[in-house]
CSV table of C-alpha atoms in Angstrom, one decimal:
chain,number,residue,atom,x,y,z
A,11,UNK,CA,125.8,69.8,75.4
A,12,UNK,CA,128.2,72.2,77.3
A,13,UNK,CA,127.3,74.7,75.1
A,14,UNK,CA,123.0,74.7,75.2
A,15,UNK,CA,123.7,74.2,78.9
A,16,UNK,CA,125.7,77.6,79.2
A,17,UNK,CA,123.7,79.3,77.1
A,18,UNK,CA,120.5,78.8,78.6
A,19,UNK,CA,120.9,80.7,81.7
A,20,UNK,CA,122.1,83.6,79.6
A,21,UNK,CA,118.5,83.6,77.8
A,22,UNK,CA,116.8,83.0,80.8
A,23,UNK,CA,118.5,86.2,82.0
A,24,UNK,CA,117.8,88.0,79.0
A,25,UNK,CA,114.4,87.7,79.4
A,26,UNK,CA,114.2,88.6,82.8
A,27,UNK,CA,116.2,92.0,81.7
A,28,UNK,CA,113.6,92.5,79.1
A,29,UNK,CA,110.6,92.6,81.9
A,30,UNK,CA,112.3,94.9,84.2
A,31,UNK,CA,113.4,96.8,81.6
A,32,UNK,CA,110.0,97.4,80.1
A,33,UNK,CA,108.9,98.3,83.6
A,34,UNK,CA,111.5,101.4,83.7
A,35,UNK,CA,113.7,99.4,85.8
A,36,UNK,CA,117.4,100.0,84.8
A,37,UNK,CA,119.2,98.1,87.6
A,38,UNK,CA,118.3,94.0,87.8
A,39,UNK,CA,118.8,94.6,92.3
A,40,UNK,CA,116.0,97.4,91.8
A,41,UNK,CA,113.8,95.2,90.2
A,42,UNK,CA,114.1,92.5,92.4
A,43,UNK,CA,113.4,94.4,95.5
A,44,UNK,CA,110.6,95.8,93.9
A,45,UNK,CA,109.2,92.0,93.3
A,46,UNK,CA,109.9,91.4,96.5
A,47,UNK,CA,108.7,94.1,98.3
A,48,UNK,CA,106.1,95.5,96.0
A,49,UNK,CA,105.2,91.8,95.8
A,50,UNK,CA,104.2,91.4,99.0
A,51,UNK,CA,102.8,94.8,99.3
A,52,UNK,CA,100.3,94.0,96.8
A,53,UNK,CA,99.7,90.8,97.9
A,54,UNK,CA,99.3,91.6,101.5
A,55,UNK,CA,96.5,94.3,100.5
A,56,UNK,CA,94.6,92.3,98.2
A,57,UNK,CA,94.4,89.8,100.9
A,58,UNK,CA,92.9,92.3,102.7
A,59,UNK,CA,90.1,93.6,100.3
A,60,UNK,CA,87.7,91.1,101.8
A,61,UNK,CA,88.3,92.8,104.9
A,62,UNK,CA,85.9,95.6,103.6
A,63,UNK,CA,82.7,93.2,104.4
A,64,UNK,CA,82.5,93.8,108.4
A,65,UNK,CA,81.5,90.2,109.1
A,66,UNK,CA,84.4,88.7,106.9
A,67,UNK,CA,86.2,90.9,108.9
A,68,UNK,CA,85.2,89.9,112.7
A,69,UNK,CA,85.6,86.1,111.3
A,70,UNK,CA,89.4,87.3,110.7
A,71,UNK,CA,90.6,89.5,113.2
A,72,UNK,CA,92.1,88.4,116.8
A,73,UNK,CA,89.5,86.8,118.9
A,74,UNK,CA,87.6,89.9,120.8
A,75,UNK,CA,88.8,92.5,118.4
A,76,UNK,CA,85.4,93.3,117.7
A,77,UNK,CA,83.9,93.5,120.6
A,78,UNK,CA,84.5,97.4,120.5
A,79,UNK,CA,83.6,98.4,116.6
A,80,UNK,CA,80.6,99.2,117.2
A,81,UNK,CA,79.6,103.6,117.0
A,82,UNK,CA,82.8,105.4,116.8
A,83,UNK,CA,84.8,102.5,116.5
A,84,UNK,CA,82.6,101.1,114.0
A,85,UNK,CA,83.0,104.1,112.3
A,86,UNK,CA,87.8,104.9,112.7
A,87,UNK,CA,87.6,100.8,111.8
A,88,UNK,CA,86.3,102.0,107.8
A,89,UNK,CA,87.2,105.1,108.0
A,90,UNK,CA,91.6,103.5,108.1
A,91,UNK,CA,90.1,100.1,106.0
A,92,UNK,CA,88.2,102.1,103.7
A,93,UNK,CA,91.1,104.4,102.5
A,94,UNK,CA,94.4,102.8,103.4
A,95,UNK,CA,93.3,99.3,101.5
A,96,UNK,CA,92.6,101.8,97.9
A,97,UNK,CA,95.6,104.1,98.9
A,98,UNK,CA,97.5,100.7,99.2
A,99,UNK,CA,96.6,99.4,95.8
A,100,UNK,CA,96.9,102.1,94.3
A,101,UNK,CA,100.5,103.3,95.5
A,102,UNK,CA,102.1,100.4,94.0
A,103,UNK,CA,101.7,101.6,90.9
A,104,UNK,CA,103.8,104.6,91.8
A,105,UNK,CA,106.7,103.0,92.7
A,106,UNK,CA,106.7,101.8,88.4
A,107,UNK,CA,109.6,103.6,86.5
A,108,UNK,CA,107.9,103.4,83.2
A,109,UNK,CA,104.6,104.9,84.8
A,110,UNK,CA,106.3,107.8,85.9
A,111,UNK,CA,108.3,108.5,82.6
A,112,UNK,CA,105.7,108.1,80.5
A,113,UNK,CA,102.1,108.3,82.2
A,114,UNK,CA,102.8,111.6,84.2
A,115,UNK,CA,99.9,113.1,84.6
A,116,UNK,CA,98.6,109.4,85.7
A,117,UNK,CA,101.7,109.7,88.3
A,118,UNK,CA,100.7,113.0,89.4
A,119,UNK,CA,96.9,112.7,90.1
A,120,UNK,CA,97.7,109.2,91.4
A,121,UNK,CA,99.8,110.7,93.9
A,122,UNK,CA,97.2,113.2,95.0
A,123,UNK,CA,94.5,111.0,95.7
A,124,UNK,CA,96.9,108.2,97.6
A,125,UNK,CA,98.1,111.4,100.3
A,126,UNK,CA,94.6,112.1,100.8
A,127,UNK,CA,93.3,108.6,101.7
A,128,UNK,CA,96.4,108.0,103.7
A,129,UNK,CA,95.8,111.2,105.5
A,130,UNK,CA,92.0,109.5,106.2
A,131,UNK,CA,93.3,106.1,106.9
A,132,UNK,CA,95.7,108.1,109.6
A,133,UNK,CA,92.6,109.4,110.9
A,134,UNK,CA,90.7,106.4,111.3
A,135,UNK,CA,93.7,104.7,112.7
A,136,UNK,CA,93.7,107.3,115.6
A,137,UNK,CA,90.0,106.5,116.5
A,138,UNK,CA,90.7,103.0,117.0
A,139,UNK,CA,94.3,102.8,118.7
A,140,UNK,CA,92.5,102.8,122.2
A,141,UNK,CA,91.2,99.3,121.8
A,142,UNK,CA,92.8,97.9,118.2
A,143,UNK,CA,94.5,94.8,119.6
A,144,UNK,CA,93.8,94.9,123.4
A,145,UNK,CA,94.8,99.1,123.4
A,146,UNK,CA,97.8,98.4,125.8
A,147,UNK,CA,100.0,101.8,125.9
A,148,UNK,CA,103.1,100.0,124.3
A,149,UNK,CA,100.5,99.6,121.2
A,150,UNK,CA,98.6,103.3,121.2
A,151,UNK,CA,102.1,104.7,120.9
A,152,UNK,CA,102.9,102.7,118.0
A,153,UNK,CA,100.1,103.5,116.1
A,154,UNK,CA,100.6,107.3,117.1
A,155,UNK,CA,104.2,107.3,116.0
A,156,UNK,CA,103.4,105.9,113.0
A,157,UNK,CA,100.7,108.2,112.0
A,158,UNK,CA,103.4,111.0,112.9
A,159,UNK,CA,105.7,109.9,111.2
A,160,UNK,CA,104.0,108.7,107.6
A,161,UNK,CA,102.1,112.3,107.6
A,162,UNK,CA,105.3,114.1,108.6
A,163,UNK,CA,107.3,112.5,105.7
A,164,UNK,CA,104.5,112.5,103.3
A,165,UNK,CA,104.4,116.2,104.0
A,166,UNK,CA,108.0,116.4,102.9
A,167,UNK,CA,107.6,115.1,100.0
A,168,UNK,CA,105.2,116.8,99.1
A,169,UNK,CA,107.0,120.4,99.5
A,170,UNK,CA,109.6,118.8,97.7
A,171,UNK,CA,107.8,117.9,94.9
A,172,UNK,CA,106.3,121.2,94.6
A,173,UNK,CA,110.1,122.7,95.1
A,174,UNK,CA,111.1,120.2,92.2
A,175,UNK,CA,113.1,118.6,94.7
A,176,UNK,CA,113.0,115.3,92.6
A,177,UNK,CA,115.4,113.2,94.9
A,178,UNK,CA,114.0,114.8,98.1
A,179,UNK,CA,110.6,113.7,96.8
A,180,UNK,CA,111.5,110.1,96.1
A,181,UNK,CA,113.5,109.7,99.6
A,182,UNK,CA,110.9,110.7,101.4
A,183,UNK,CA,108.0,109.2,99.8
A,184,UNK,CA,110.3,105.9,100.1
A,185,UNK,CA,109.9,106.4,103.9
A,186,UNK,CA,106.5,107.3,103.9
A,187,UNK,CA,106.0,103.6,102.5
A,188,UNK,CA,108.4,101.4,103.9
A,189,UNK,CA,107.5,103.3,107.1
A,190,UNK,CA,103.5,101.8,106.9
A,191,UNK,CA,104.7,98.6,105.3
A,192,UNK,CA,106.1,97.5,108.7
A,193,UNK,CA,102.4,96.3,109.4
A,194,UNK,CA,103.3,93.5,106.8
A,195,UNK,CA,106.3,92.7,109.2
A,196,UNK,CA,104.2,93.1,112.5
A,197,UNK,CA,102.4,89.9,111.6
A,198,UNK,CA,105.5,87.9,111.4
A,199,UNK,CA,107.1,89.2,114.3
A,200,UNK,CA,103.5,88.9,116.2
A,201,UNK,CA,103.1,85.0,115.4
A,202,UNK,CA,106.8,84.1,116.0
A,203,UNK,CA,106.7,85.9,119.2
A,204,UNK,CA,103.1,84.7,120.4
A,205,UNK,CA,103.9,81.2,119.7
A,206,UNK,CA,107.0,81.4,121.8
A,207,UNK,CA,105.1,83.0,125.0
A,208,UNK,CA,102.6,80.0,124.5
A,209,UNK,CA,105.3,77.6,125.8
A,210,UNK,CA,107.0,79.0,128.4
A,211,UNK,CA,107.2,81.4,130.7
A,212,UNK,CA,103.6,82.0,131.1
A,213,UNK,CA,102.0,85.5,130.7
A,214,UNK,CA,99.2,87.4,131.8
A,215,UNK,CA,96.8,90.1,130.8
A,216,UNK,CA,93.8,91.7,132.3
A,217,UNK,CA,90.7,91.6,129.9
A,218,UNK,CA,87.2,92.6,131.0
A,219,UNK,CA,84.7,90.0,131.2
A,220,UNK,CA,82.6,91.9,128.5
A,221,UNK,CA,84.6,91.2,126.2
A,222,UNK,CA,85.9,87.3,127.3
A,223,UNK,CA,81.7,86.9,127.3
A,224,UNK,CA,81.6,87.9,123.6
A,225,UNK,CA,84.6,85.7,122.7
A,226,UNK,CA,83.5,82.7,124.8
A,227,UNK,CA,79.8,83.7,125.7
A,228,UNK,CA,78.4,83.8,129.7
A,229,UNK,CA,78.5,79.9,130.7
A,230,UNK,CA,82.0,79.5,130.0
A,231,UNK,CA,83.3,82.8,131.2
A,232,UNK,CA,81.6,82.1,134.9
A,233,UNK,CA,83.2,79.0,134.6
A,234,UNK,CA,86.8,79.9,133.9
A,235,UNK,CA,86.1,83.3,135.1
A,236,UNK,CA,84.4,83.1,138.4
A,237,UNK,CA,85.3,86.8,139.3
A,238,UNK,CA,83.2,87.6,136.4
A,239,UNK,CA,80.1,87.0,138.1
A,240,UNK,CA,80.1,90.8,139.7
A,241,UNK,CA,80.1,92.0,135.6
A,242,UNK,CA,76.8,89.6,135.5
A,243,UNK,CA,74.9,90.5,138.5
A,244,UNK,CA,76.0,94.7,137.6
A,245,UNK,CA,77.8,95.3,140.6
A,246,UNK,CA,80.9,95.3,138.9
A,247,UNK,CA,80.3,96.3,135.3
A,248,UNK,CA,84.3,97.4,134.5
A,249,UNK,CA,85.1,93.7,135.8
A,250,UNK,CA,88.6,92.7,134.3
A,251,UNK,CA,90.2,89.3,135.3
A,252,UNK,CA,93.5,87.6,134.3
A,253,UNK,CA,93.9,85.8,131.0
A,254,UNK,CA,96.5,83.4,130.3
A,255,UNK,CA,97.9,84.1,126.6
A,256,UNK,CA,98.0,81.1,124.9
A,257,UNK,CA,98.5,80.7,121.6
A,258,UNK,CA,96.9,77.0,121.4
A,259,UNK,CA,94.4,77.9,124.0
A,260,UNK,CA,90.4,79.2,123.4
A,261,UNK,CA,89.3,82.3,121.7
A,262,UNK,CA,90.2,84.5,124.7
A,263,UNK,CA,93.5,82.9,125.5
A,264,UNK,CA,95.1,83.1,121.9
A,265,UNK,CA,92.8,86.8,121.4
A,266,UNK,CA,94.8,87.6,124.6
A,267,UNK,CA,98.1,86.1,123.6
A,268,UNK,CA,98.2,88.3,120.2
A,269,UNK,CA,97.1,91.7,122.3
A,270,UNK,CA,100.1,91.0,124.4
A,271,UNK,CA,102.3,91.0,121.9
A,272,UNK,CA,100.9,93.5,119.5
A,273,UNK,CA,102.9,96.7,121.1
A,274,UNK,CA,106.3,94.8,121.2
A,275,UNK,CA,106.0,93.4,117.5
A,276,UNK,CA,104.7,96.8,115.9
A,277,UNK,CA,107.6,98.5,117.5
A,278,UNK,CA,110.4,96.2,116.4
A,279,UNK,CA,108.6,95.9,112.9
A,280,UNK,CA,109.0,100.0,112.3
A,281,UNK,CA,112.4,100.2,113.7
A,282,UNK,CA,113.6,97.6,111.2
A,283,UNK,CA,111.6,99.5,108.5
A,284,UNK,CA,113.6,102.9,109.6
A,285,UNK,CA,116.3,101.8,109.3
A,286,UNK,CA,115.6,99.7,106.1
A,287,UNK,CA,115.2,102.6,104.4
A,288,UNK,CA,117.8,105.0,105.1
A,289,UNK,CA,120.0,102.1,104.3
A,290,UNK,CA,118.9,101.6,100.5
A,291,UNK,CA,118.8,105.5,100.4
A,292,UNK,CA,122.4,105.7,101.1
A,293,UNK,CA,123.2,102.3,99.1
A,294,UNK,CA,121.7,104.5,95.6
A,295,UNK,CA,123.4,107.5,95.5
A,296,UNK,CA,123.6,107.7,92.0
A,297,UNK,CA,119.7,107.5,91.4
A,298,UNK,CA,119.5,110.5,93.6
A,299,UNK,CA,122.5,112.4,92.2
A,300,UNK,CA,120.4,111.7,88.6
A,301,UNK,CA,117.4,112.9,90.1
A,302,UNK,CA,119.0,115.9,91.7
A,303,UNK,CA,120.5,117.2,88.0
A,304,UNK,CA,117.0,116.4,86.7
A,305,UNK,CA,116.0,118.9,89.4
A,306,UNK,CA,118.3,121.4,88.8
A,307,UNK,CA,117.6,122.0,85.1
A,308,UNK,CA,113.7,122.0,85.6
A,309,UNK,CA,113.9,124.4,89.1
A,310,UNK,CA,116.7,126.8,86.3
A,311,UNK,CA,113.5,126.3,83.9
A,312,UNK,CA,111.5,127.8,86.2
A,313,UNK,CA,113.2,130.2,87.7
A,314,UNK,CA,114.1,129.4,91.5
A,315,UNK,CA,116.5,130.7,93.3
A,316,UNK,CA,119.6,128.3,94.6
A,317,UNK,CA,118.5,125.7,91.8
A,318,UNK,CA,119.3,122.2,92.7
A,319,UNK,CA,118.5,123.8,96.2
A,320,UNK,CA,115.1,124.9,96.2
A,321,UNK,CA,113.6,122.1,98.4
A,322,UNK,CA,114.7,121.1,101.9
A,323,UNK,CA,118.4,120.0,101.0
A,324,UNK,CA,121.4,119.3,103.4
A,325,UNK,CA,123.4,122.4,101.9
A,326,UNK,CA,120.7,125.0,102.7
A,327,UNK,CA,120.2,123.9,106.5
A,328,UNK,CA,123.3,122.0,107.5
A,329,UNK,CA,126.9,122.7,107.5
A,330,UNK,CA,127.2,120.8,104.2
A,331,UNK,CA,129.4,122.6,100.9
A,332,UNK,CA,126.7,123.8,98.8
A,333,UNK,CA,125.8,121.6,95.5
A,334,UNK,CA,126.9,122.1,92.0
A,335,UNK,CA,125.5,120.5,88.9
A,336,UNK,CA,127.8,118.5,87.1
A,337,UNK,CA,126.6,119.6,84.1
């Protein structure tokens, strides 16, 4: 008995070792953050897809959110869903050890085609920010920062890869990602901290009564809403009012309550993802030393100066001792 019992968990782990090492995945911890995390990357974008049919989309989205997609907004909302969603999908495949050792070309055109629909997506994104979840400041500047920073790091790995900066490539791609997959995160952080605003203390948001009447339609705004009647009769066609967020409250209230909190959750959702990142980075420095001496015998193969230095390294901007290959 002692002895099936003890055995088992060692062929339930030699199983699991076969899978991950069929994927290109030497380490079992690198595997499991890539189940984890590329898990709920794919997941999270596949629940998305549907999103592509507008009206599946308006039946989804915060109450209100689309009131203003209609023109140019219409137009930044596809333009981000339409190439972020494939760009999504599509970069999860990247982040597959055996696809890049032994489907290359596959890696490389991959690769391509993600930085240009990310670019697009960025695009799109910037269209939209002035309304996407009530367009309070706090949230524009999120979704600018973001932008800046995911095409700013997706740029540096791009010179690196062209450098053969291997490890420089990887880190910063890394950051590219983790850095747009705090909108996974957002919506945790935005229901936790929405339902705890719906209790107590209560808050408050100006909304035009435009937008209230498309949530909640004309009889019911005047009725909650009686400053809204100036919006009605044209005198006052800018007309905002005070909302109460409220989670548990009508379309306007909880549409209200999640614009609110947008900003705040979007911020705290990248800076956890920042620093997410540069924690792994530092926690493998043995895939990047392996990737470095990869880099130094293909940038000696192709004649760079400085090899294992070619890309944007410490040692050629900072005050670091210059590298040398172990080999």
């Amino acid at each position: 008995m002692e002895t099936a019992a003890s055995s088992t968990p060692k062929a339930g782990s030699h199983w699991v070792q076969k899978i991950y090492n069929a994927l290109g995945f030497k380490k079992g911890y690198n595997f499991i953050l890539f189940f984890i995390f590329g898990g709920a990357w794919m997941g999270f974008t596949l629940a998305r897809l549907e999103f592509l049919d507008f009206s599946t989309f308006c039946k989804n989205a915060v109450p209100g959110e689309c009131f203003y997609y209609k023109g140019r907004g219409y137009i930044g909302l596809y333009l981000h869903l339409g190439c972020i969603l494939p760009a999504a999908f599509l970069a999860f495949f990247q982040f597959i050890p055996a696809i890049r050792y032994r489907v290359i070309l596959f890696h490389r055109i991959n690769g391509y085609i993600i930085i240009l629909l990310v670019l697009l997506s960025n695009a799109g994104a910037l269209m939209i920010a002035r309304h996407s979840f009530g367009g309070l400041l706090s949230t524009q500047a999120a979704v600018g920062f973001l932008v800046i920073l995911s095409t700013c790091a997706i740029g540096m790995a791009y010179y690196n890869v062209k450098r053969l900066q291997l490890e420089q490539h990887r880190a910063w791609m890394l950051r590219a990602f983790f850095y747009m997959g705090c909108i996974i995160t957002v919506r945790i952080i935005l229901v936790i901290s929405t339902t705890i605003i719906s209790i107590s203390p209560k808050y408050y948001m100006a909304q035009p009564c435009g937008k209230i009447d498309f949530m909640i339609g004309k009889e019911r705004t005047l009725e909650s809403y009686p400053d809204c009647a100036s919006f009605y009769n044209g005198s006052h066609p800018d007309q905002n009012v005070l909302v109460l967020g409220d989670f548990n409250g009508d379309a306007d209230r909880i549409g209200t309550a999640l614009n609110m909190n947008f900003g705040m959750a979007f911020w705290l959702a990248l800076f956890l993802h920042f620093i997410g990142v540069e924690i792994y980075l530092q926690l493998t420095p043995r895939e990047s030393q392996r990737l470095r001496e990869i880099s130094y015998t293909r940038q000696l193969e192709a004649g760079f100066e400085n090899p294992g230095r070619t890309g944007l390294t410490v040692d050629r901007f900072g005050d670091s001792q210059p590298w040398v290959s172990g080999k």
